[in-house]
mmCIF file of C-alpha atoms in Angstrom:
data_model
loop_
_atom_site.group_PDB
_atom_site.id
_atom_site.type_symbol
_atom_site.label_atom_id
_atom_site.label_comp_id
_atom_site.label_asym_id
_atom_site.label_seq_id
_atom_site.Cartn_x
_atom_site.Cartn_y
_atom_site.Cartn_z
ATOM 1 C CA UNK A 16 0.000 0.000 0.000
ATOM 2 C CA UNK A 17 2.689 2.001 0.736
ATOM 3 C CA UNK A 18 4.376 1.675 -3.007
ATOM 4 C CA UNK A 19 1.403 2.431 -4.465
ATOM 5 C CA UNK A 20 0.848 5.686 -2.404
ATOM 6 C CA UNK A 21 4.100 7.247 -3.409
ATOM 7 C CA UNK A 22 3.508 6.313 -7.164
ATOM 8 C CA UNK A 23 0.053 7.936 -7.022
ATOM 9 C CA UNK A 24 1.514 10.749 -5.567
ATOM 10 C CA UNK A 25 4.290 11.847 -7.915
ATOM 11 C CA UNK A 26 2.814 10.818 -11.005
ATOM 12 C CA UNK A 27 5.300 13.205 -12.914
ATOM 13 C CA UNK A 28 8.377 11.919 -10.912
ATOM 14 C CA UNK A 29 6.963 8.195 -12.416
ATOM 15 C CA UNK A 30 6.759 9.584 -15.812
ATOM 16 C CA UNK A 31 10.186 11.235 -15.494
ATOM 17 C CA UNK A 32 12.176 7.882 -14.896
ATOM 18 C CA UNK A 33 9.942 5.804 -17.131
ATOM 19 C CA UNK A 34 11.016 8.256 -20.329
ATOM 20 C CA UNK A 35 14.664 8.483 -19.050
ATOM 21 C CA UNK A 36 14.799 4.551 -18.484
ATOM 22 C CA UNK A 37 12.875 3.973 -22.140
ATOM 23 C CA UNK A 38 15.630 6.460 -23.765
ATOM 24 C CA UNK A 39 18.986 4.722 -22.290
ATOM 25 C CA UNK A 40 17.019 1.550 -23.939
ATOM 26 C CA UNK A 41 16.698 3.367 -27.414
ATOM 27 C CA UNK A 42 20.347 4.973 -26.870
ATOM 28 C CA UNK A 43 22.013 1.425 -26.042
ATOM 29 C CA UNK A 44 20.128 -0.282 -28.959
ATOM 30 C CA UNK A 45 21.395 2.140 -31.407
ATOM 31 C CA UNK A 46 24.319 2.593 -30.131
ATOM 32 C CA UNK A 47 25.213 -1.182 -30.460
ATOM 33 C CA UNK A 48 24.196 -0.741 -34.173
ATOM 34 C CA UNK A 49 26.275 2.229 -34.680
ATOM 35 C CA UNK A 50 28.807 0.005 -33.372
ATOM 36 C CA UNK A 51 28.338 -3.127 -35.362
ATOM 37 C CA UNK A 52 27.864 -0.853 -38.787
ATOM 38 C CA UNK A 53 31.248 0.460 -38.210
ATOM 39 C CA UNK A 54 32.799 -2.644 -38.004
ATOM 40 C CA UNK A 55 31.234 -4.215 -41.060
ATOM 41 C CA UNK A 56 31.904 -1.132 -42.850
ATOM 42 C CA UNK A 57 35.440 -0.689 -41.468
ATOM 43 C CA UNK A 58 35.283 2.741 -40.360
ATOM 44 C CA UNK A 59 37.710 3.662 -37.881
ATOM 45 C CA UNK A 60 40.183 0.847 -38.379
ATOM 46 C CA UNK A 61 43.980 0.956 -37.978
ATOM 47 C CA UNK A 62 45.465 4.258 -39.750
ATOM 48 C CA UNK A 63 48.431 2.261 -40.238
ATOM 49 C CA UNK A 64 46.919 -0.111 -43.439
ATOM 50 C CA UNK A 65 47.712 0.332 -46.083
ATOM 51 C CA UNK A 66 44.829 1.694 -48.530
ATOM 52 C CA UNK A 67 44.888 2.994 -52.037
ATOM 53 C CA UNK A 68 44.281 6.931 -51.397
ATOM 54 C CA UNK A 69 47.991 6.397 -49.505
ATOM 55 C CA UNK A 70 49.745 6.915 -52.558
ATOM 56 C CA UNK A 71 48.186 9.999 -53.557
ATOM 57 C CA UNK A 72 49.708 13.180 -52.471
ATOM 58 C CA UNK A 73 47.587 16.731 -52.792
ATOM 59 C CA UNK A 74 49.881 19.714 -54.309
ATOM 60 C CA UNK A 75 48.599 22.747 -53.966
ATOM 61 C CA UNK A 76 51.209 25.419 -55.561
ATOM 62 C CA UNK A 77 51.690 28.801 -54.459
ATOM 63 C CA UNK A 78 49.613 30.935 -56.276
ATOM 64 C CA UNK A 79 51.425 33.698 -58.806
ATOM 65 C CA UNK A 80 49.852 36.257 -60.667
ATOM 66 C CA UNK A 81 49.480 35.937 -64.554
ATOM 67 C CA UNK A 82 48.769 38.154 -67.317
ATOM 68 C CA UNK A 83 45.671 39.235 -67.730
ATOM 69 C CA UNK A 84 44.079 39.602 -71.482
ATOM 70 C CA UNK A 85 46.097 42.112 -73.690
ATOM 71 C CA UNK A 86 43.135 44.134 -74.999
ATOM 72 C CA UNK A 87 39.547 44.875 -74.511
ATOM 73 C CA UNK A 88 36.846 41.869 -74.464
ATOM 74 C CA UNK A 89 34.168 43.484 -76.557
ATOM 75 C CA UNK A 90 31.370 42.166 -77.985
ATOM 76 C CA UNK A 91 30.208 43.538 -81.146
ATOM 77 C CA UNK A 92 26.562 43.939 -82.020
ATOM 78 C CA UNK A 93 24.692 42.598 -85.665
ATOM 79 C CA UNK A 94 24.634 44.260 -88.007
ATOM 80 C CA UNK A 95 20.780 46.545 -88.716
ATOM 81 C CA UNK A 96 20.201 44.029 -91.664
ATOM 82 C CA UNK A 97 20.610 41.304 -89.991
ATOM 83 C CA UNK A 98 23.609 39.419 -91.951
ATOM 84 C CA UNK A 99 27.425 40.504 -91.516
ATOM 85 C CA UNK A 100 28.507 43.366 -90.522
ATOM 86 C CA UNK A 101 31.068 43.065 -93.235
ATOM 87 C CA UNK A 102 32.086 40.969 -96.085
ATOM 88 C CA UNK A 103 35.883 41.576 -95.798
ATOM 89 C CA UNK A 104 37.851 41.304 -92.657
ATOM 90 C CA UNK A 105 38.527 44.883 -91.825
ATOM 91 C CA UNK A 106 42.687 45.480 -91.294
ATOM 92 C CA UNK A 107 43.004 47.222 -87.767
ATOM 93 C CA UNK A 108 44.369 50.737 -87.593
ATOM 94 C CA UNK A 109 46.975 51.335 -85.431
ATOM 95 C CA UNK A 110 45.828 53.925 -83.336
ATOM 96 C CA UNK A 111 46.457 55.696 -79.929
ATOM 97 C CA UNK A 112 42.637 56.667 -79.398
ATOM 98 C CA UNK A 113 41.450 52.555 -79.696
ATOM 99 C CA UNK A 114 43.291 51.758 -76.559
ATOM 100 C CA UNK A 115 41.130 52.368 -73.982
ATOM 101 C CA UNK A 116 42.924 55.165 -71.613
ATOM 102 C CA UNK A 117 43.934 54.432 -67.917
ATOM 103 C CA UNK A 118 40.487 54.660 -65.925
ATOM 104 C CA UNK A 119 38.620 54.610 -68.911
ATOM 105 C CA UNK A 120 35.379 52.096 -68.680
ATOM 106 C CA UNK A 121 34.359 50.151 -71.480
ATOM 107 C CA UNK A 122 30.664 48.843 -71.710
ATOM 108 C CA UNK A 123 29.427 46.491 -74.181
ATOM 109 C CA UNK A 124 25.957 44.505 -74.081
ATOM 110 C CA UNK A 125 25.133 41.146 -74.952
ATOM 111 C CA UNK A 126 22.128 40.958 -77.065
ATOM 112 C CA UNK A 127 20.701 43.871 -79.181
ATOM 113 C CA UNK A 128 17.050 43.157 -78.542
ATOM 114 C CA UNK A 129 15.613 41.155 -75.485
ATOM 115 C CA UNK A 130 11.494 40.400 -75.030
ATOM 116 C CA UNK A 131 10.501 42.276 -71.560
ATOM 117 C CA UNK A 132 12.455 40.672 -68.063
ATOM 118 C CA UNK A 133 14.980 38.809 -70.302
ATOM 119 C CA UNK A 134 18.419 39.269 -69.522
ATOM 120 C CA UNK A 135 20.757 41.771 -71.059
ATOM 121 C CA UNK A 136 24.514 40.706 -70.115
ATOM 122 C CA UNK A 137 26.491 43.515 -69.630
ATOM 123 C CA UNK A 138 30.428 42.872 -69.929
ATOM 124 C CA UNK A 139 33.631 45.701 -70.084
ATOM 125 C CA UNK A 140 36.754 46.323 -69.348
ATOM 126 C CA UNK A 141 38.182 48.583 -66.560
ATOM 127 C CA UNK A 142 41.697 49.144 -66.985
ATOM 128 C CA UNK A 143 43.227 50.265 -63.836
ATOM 129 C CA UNK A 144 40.055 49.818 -61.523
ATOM 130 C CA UNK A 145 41.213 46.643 -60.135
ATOM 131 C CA UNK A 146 38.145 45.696 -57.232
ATOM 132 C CA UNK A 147 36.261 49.204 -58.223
ATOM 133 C CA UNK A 148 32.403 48.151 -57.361
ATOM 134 C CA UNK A 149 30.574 49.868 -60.581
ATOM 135 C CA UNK A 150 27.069 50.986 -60.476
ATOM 136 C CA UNK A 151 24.851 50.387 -62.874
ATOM 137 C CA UNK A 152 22.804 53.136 -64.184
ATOM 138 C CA UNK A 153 19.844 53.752 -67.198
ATOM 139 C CA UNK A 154 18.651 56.797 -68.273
ATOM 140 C CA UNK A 155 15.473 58.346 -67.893
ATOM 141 C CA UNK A 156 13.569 60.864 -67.026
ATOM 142 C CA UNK A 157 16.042 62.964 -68.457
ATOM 143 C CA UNK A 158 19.046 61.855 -66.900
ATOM 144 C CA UNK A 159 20.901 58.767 -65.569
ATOM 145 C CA UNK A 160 19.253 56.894 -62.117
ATOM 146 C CA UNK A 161 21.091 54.092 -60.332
ATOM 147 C CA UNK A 162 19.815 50.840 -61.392
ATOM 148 C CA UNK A 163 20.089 47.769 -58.451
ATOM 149 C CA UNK A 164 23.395 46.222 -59.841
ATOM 150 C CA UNK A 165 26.714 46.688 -59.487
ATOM 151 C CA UNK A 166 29.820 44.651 -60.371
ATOM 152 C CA UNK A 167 33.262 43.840 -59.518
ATOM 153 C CA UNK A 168 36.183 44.807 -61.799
ATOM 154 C CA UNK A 169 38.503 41.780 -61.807
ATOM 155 C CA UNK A 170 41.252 41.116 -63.841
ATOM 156 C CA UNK A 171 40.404 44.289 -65.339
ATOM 157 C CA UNK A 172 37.186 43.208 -66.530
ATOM 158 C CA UNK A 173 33.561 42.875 -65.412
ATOM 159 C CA UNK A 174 30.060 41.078 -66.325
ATOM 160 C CA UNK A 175 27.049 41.435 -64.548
ATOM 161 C CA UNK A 176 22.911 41.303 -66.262
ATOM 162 C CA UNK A 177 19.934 43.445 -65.781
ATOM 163 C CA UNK A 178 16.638 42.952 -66.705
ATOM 164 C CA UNK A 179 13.924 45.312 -67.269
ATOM 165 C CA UNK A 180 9.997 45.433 -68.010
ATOM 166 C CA UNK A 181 10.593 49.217 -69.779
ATOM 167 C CA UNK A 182 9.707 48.155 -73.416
ATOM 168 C CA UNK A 183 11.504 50.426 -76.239
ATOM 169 C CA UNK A 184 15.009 51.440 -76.088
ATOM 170 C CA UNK A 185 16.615 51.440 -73.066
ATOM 171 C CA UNK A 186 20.081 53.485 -72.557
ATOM 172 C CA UNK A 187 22.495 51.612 -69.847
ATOM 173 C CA UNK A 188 26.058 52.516 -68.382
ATOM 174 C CA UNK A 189 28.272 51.785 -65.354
ATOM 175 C CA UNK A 190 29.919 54.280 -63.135
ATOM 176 C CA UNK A 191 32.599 54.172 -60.613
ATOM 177 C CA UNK A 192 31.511 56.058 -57.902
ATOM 178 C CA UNK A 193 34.594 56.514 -55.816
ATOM 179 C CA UNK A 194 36.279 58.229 -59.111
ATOM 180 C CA UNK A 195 33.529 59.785 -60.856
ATOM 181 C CA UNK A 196 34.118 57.835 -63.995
ATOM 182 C CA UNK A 197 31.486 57.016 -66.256
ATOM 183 C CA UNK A 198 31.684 53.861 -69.258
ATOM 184 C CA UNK A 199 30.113 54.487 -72.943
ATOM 185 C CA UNK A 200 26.550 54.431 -73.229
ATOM 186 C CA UNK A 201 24.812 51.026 -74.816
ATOM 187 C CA UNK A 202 21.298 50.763 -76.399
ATOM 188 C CA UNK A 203 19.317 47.644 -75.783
ATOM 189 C CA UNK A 204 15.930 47.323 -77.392
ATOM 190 C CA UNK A 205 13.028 45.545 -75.231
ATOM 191 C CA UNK A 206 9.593 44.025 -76.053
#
């Protein structure tokens, strides 16, 4: 009578050692087959056996910095007819002005027409703005508004994408704001 008094009165204390003594159960029982899968699966055994990733060694080299590319990545847009732009191979010029001056952005777009929240990939090159975060900006309203995207010069060079619902032409450039400079201007048809 006395056993079943203090049982009846600490129903909670009875529930307390009934879950703790249920979970050491569940904790030994998968424990043992934590136990037995490690063996079968050999997990754990002697570091000094031989095994086949032994022989391989991982090299990492010190890293050195390369050269970069020697001119401008530009993409060039189609021609308005549709075909090539020109039949013959035209002969470059050599020419101060095509070099792109120090701090000078070049812009170039991807695609020439895009239907309405496709991408238009925007790549350039940056000479001298090594980690310069570039905003990008479109015009309107009369003047040129911060779009939300930047990019990262790297290597001299950048790429980044915008998309836009404004159908028409829409006028795009990047600009570094810690310097004040501002790339070329590219057109990019949408609808």
């Amino acid at each position: 009578m006395i056993d079943r008094l203090r049982t009846e009165d600490h129903p909670v204390l009875t529930g307390l050692v009934a879950l703790v003594s249920v979970g050491l159960v569940v904790g030994l029982v998968l424990g043992g087959v934590a136990l037995g899968a490690t063996r079968f699966l050999g997990i754990g055994e002697d570091p000094s056996a031989e095994t086949v990733s032994d022989d391989v060694d991982f090299y990492l080299p010190k890293p050195s910095p390369t050269d970069g590319p020697s001119g401008p990545l530009i993409t060039l847009a189609p021609s308005e007819d549709g075909g090539e732009s020109q039949s013959q191979p035209a002969e470059p010029e050599e020419s101060e002005s095509e070099e792109p001056e120090q701090d000078e952005i070049t812009l170039s777009a991807g695609q020439t027409s895009v239907g309405v929240m496709e991408n238009i990939d925007l790549t350039g090159v940056y000479p001298g703005g090594e980690g310069s975060v570039l905003q990008v900006q479109k015009f309107a309203s009369g003047g040129w508004q911060d779009f939300p995207v930047t990019a990262v010069v790297s290597n001299e060079t950048f790429s980044t994408f915008v998309q836009t619902s404004f159908q028409g032409v829409n006028r795009f450039r990047v600009v570094d704001n810690d310097t004040g400079t501002a790339s070329n201007e590219i057109k990019v048809t949408v609808g």
